[in-house]
JSON list of C-alpha atoms in Angstrom, two decimals:
[
{"chain": "A", "resi": 110, "resn": "UNK", "atom": "CA", "xyz": [-126.25, 71.88, 99.10]},
{"chain": "A", "resi": 111, "resn": "UNK", "atom": "CA", "xyz": [-127.19, 70.52, 95.62]},
{"chain": "A", "resi": 112, "resn": "UNK", "atom": "CA", "xyz": [-129.99, 71.98, 93.63]},
{"chain": "A", "resi": 113, "resn": "UNK", "atom": "CA", "xyz": [-131.97, 70.01, 91.07]},
{"chain": "A", "resi": 114, "resn": "UNK", "atom": "CA", "xyz": [-135.25, 69.30, 89.75]},
{"chain": "A", "resi": 115, "resn": "UNK", "atom": "CA", "xyz": [-137.67, 68.42, 92.47]},
{"chain": "A", "resi": 116, "resn": "UNK", "atom": "CA", "xyz": [-137.06, 68.92, 96.24]},
{"chain": "A", "resi": 117, "resn": "UNK", "atom": "CA", "xyz": [-133.42, 68.49, 97.93]},
{"chain": "A", "resi": 118, "resn": "UNK", "atom": "CA", "xyz": [-133.51, 67.77, 101.58]},
{"chain": "A", "resi": 119, "resn": "UNK", "atom": "CA", "xyz": [-130.44, 69.27, 103.57]},
{"chain": "A", "resi": 120, "resn": "UNK", "atom": "CA", "xyz": [-129.23, 67.29, 106.64]},
{"chain": "A", "resi": 121, "resn": "UNK", "atom": "CA", "xyz": [-128.85, 63.97, 107.70]},
{"chain": "A", "resi": 122, "resn": "UNK", "atom": "CA", "xyz": [-131.79, 61.39, 108.15]},
{"chain": "A", "resi": 123, "resn": "UNK", "atom": "CA", "xyz": [-131.33, 61.63, 111.79]},
{"chain": "A", "resi": 124, "resn": "UNK", "atom": "CA", "xyz": [-132.22, 65.16, 111.80]},
{"chain": "A", "resi": 125, "resn": "UNK", "atom": "CA", "xyz": [-135.45, 64.81, 109.78]},
{"chain": "A", "resi": 126, "resn": "UNK", "atom": "CA", "xyz": [-138.41, 65.68, 111.95]},
{"chain": "A", "resi": 127, "resn": "UNK", "atom": "CA", "xyz": [-142.09, 64.75, 111.93]},
{"chain": "A", "resi": 128, "resn": "UNK", "atom": "CA", "xyz": [-144.85, 67.41, 112.43]},
{"chain": "A", "resi": 129, "resn": "UNK", "atom": "CA", "xyz": [-144.12, 70.78, 112.33]},
{"chain": "A", "resi": 130, "resn": "UNK", "atom": "CA", "xyz": [-145.16, 73.20, 109.66]},
{"chain": "A", "resi": 131, "resn": "UNK", "atom": "CA", "xyz": [-143.24, 74.35, 106.45]},
{"chain": "A", "resi": 132, "resn": "UNK", "atom": "CA", "xyz": [-142.65, 77.99, 105.99]},
{"chain": "A", "resi": 133, "resn": "UNK", "atom": "CA", "xyz": [-143.74, 79.49, 102.66]},
{"chain": "A", "resi": 134, "resn": "UNK", "atom": "CA", "xyz": [-141.57, 79.18, 99.73]},
{"chain": "A", "resi": 135, "resn": "UNK", "atom": "CA", "xyz": [-139.23, 82.00, 99.38]},
{"chain": "A", "resi": 136, "resn": "UNK", "atom": "CA", "xyz": [-138.95, 84.12, 96.25]},
{"chain": "A", "resi": 137, "resn": "UNK", "atom": "CA", "xyz": [-136.80, 83.18, 93.52]},
{"chain": "A", "resi": 138, "resn": "UNK", "atom": "CA", "xyz": [-133.23, 84.27, 94.38]},
{"chain": "A", "resi": 139, "resn": "UNK", "atom": "CA", "xyz": [-130.07, 84.05, 92.35]},
{"chain": "A", "resi": 140, "resn": "UNK", "atom": "CA", "xyz": [-126.64, 83.77, 94.40]},
{"chain": "A", "resi": 141, "resn": "UNK", "atom": "CA", "xyz": [-125.07, 87.00, 92.53]},
{"chain": "A", "resi": 142, "resn": "UNK", "atom": "CA", "xyz": [-128.03, 89.00, 93.15]},
{"chain": "A", "resi": 143, "resn": "UNK", "atom": "CA", "xyz": [-128.95, 89.25, 89.46]},
{"chain": "A", "resi": 144, "resn": "UNK", "atom": "CA", "xyz": [-132.59, 90.07, 88.40]},
{"chain": "A", "resi": 145, "resn": "UNK", "atom": "CA", "xyz": [-132.80, 87.14, 85.78]},
{"chain": "A", "resi": 146, "resn": "UNK", "atom": "CA", "xyz": [-131.50, 83.50, 85.28]},
{"chain": "A", "resi": 147, "resn": "UNK", "atom": "CA", "xyz": [-131.44, 80.20, 87.31]},
{"chain": "A", "resi": 148, "resn": "UNK", "atom": "CA", "xyz": [-132.29, 80.69, 90.85]},
{"chain": "A", "resi": 149, "resn": "UNK", "atom": "CA", "xyz": [-133.46, 78.81, 93.84]},
{"chain": "A", "resi": 150, "resn": "UNK", "atom": "CA", "xyz": [-136.48, 78.79, 96.12]},
{"chain": "A", "resi": 151, "resn": "UNK", "atom": "CA", "xyz": [-136.29, 77.69, 99.60]},
{"chain": "A", "resi": 152, "resn": "UNK", "atom": "CA", "xyz": [-138.40, 76.69, 102.64]},
{"chain": "A", "resi": 153, "resn": "UNK", "atom": "CA", "xyz": [-137.88, 75.45, 106.02]},
{"chain": "A", "resi": 154, "resn": "UNK", "atom": "CA", "xyz": [-139.65, 73.50, 108.79]},
{"chain": "A", "resi": 155, "resn": "UNK", "atom": "CA", "xyz": [-138.70, 73.90, 112.47]},
{"chain": "A", "resi": 156, "resn": "UNK", "atom": "CA", "xyz": [-138.77, 70.74, 114.15]},
{"chain": "A", "resi": 157, "resn": "UNK", "atom": "CA", "xyz": [-138.83, 71.79, 117.94]},
{"chain": "A", "resi": 158, "resn": "UNK", "atom": "CA", "xyz": [-136.06, 71.49, 120.41]},
{"chain": "A", "resi": 159, "resn": "UNK", "atom": "CA", "xyz": [-132.57, 72.29, 119.51]},
{"chain": "A", "resi": 160, "resn": "UNK", "atom": "CA", "xyz": [-131.46, 72.87, 116.03]},
{"chain": "A", "resi": 161, "resn": "UNK", "atom": "CA", "xyz": [-133.25, 70.20, 114.35]},
{"chain": "A", "resi": 162, "resn": "UNK", "atom": "CA", "xyz": [-134.84, 71.56, 111.38]},
{"chain": "A", "resi": 163, "resn": "UNK", "atom": "CA", "xyz": [-135.24, 70.70, 107.69]},
{"chain": "A", "resi": 164, "resn": "UNK", "atom": "CA", "xyz": [-134.74, 72.79, 104.51]},
{"chain": "A", "resi": 165, "resn": "UNK", "atom": "CA", "xyz": [-135.92, 71.84, 100.95]},
{"chain": "A", "resi": 166, "resn": "UNK", "atom": "CA", "xyz": [-134.76, 73.68, 97.85]},
{"chain": "A", "resi": 167, "resn": "UNK", "atom": "CA", "xyz": [-135.94, 73.70, 94.27]},
{"chain": "A", "resi": 168, "resn": "UNK", "atom": "CA", "xyz": [-134.51, 75.30, 91.21]},
{"chain": "A", "resi": 169, "resn": "UNK", "atom": "CA", "xyz": [-136.55, 78.18, 89.71]},
{"chain": "A", "resi": 170, "resn": "UNK", "atom": "CA", "xyz": [-136.07, 80.59, 86.67]},
{"chain": "A", "resi": 171, "resn": "UNK", "atom": "CA", "xyz": [-136.11, 84.23, 87.84]},
{"chain": "A", "resi": 172, "resn": "UNK", "atom": "CA", "xyz": [-137.65, 86.78, 85.24]},
{"chain": "A", "resi": 173, "resn": "UNK", "atom": "CA", "xyz": [-139.68, 84.61, 83.29]},
{"chain": "A", "resi": 174, "resn": "UNK", "atom": "CA", "xyz": [-143.50, 84.94, 82.53]},
{"chain": "A", "resi": 175, "resn": "UNK", "atom": "CA", "xyz": [-145.88, 82.19, 82.96]},
{"chain": "A", "resi": 176, "resn": "UNK", "atom": "CA", "xyz": [-146.41, 79.57, 80.31]},
{"chain": "A", "resi": 177, "resn": "UNK", "atom": "CA", "xyz": [-149.02, 80.60, 77.44]},
{"chain": "A", "resi": 178, "resn": "UNK", "atom": "CA", "xyz": [-152.09, 78.61, 76.95]},
{"chain": "A", "resi": 179, "resn": "UNK", "atom": "CA", "xyz": [-151.27, 75.29, 74.68]},
{"chain": "A", "resi": 180, "resn": "UNK", "atom": "CA", "xyz": [-151.71, 76.01, 70.91]},
{"chain": "A", "resi": 181, "resn": "UNK", "atom": "CA", "xyz": [-154.28, 73.86, 68.99]},
{"chain": "A", "resi": 182, "resn": "UNK", "atom": "CA", "xyz": [-152.93, 70.91, 67.32]},
{"chain": "A", "resi": 183, "resn": "UNK", "atom": "CA", "xyz": [-150.29, 71.52, 64.80]},
{"chain": "A", "resi": 184, "resn": "UNK", "atom": "CA", "xyz": [-147.99, 69.58, 62.47]},
{"chain": "A", "resi": 185, "resn": "UNK", "atom": "CA", "xyz": [-144.24, 69.49, 62.29]},
{"chain": "A", "resi": 186, "resn": "UNK", "atom": "CA", "xyz": [-142.36, 66.62, 60.48]},
{"chain": "A", "resi": 187, "resn": "UNK", "atom": "CA", "xyz": [-145.47, 64.38, 60.34]},
{"chain": "A", "resi": 188, "resn": "UNK", "atom": "CA", "xyz": [-145.99, 64.77, 64.02]},
{"chain": "A", "resi": 189, "resn": "UNK", "atom": "CA", "xyz": [-148.98, 66.46, 65.65]},
{"chain": "A", "resi": 190, "resn": "UNK", "atom": "CA", "xyz": [-148.46, 68.53, 68.99]},
{"chain": "A", "resi": 191, "resn": "UNK", "atom": "CA", "xyz": [-149.62, 71.40, 70.95]},
{"chain": "A", "resi": 192, "resn": "UNK", "atom": "CA", "xyz": [-147.00, 74.11, 71.70]},
{"chain": "A", "resi": 193, "resn": "UNK", "atom": "CA", "xyz": [-146.70, 76.54, 74.41]},
{"chain": "A", "resi": 194, "resn": "UNK", "atom": "CA", "xyz": [-144.22, 79.66, 75.14]},
{"chain": "A", "resi": 195, "resn": "UNK", "atom": "CA", "xyz": [-143.16, 81.82, 77.69]},
{"chain": "A", "resi": 196, "resn": "UNK", "atom": "CA", "xyz": [-140.61, 84.87, 77.67]},
{"chain": "A", "resi": 197, "resn": "UNK", "atom": "CA", "xyz": [-138.46, 86.76, 79.85]},
{"chain": "A", "resi": 198, "resn": "UNK", "atom": "CA", "xyz": [-139.63, 89.78, 81.46]},
{"chain": "A", "resi": 199, "resn": "UNK", "atom": "CA", "xyz": [-138.55, 93.23, 79.94]},
{"chain": "A", "resi": 200, "resn": "UNK", "atom": "CA", "xyz": [-136.29, 94.02, 82.81]},
{"chain": "A", "resi": 201, "resn": "UNK", "atom": "CA", "xyz": [-134.10, 91.07, 81.85]},
{"chain": "A", "resi": 202, "resn": "UNK", "atom": "CA", "xyz": [-132.74, 92.99, 78.77]},
{"chain": "A", "resi": 203, "resn": "UNK", "atom": "CA", "xyz": [-132.43, 90.02, 76.53]},
{"chain": "A", "resi": 204, "resn": "UNK", "atom": "CA", "xyz": [-135.50, 88.42, 74.69]},
{"chain": "A", "resi": 205, "resn": "UNK", "atom": "CA", "xyz": [-135.53, 84.52, 75.22]},
{"chain": "A", "resi": 206, "resn": "UNK", "atom": "CA", "xyz": [-138.36, 82.56, 74.39]},
{"chain": "A", "resi": 207, "resn": "UNK", "atom": "CA", "xyz": [-138.85, 79.15, 76.00]},
{"chain": "A", "resi": 208, "resn": "UNK", "atom": "CA", "xyz": [-141.00, 76.49, 73.94]},
{"chain": "A", "resi": 209, "resn": "UNK", "atom": "CA", "xyz": [-142.65, 73.38, 75.31]},
{"chain": "A", "resi": 210, "resn": "UNK", "atom": "CA", "xyz": [-144.50, 70.81, 73.44]},
{"chain": "A", "resi": 211, "resn": "UNK", "atom": "CA", "xyz": [-146.82, 67.68, 74.12]},
{"chain": "A", "resi": 212, "resn": "UNK", "atom": "CA", "xyz": [-148.23, 65.11, 71.58]},
{"chain": "A", "resi": 213, "resn": "UNK", "atom": "CA", "xyz": [-151.57, 65.79, 70.48]},
{"chain": "A", "resi": 214, "resn": "UNK", "atom": "CA", "xyz": [-154.09, 64.04, 68.21]},
{"chain": "A", "resi": 215, "resn": "UNK", "atom": "CA", "xyz": [-155.36, 65.58, 65.00]},
{"chain": "A", "resi": 216, "resn": "UNK", "atom": "CA", "xyz": [-158.82, 64.43, 64.10]},
{"chain": "A", "resi": 217, "resn": "UNK", "atom": "CA", "xyz": [-159.13, 64.98, 60.09]},
{"chain": "A", "resi": 218, "resn": "UNK", "atom": "CA", "xyz": [-162.94, 64.55, 60.29]},
{"chain": "A", "resi": 219, "resn": "UNK", "atom": "CA", "xyz": [-163.40, 67.17, 62.75]},
{"chain": "A", "resi": 220, "resn": "UNK", "atom": "CA", "xyz": [-164.40, 70.39, 61.00]},
{"chain": "A", "resi": 221, "resn": "UNK", "atom": "CA", "xyz": [-163.32, 72.58, 63.89]},
{"chain": "A", "resi": 222, "resn": "UNK", "atom": "CA", "xyz": [-159.70, 71.45, 63.84]},
{"chain": "A", "resi": 223, "resn": "UNK", "atom": "CA", "xyz": [-157.52, 72.32, 60.81]},
{"chain": "A", "resi": 224, "resn": "UNK", "atom": "CA", "xyz": [-153.99, 71.31, 60.66]},
{"chain": "A", "resi": 225, "resn": "UNK", "atom": "CA", "xyz": [-151.40, 74.32, 60.70]},
{"chain": "A", "resi": 226, "resn": "UNK", "atom": "CA", "xyz": [-147.36, 74.34, 60.60]},
{"chain": "A", "resi": 227, "resn": "UNK", "atom": "CA", "xyz": [-146.40, 74.68, 64.26]},
{"chain": "A", "resi": 228, "resn": "UNK", "atom": "CA", "xyz": [-144.11, 77.38, 63.12]},
{"chain": "A", "resi": 229, "resn": "UNK", "atom": "CA", "xyz": [-147.34, 79.39, 62.58]},
{"chain": "A", "resi": 230, "resn": "UNK", "atom": "CA", "xyz": [-147.82, 79.14, 66.54]},
{"chain": "A", "resi": 231, "resn": "UNK", "atom": "CA", "xyz": [-144.25, 80.05, 67.22]},
{"chain": "A", "resi": 232, "resn": "UNK", "atom": "CA", "xyz": [-144.48, 83.23, 65.12]},
{"chain": "A", "resi": 233, "resn": "UNK", "atom": "CA", "xyz": [-148.02, 84.22, 66.48]},
{"chain": "A", "resi": 234, "resn": "UNK", "atom": "CA", "xyz": [-150.01, 83.66, 63.25]},
{"chain": "A", "resi": 235, "resn": "UNK", "atom": "CA", "xyz": [-152.32, 81.55, 64.95]},
{"chain": "A", "resi": 236, "resn": "UNK", "atom": "CA", "xyz": [-154.29, 81.58, 68.08]},
{"chain": "A", "resi": 237, "resn": "UNK", "atom": "CA", "xyz": [-153.78, 79.10, 70.83]},
{"chain": "A", "resi": 238, "resn": "UNK", "atom": "CA", "xyz": [-156.49, 77.18, 72.64]}
]
């Protein structure tokens, strides 16, 4: 079975069924039983008679906290962006911080926004929002 971004269907096209109800997604599981790292979540659908069923699998990250809120618009190398982050849970033993960003528009005439270096947000010196 291949695992990647998005859903992966397992089986031949002839075995796909219509109708039926999908099970709930499983917890994120790692093949070697580890508590942290890249894993897989699965769900299945029983299609009725015989052994016809479908299974979907999606990649997941076990041990990561939810994403923070997006930061205010910040500047970095003449680009404006919002940043958010998440980190691993304390049970993982290693501090890993993951960053995500999106482009934003800084409005210089809006007094409620001030331009801050993005590193201020990464280092916790400015509030997000």
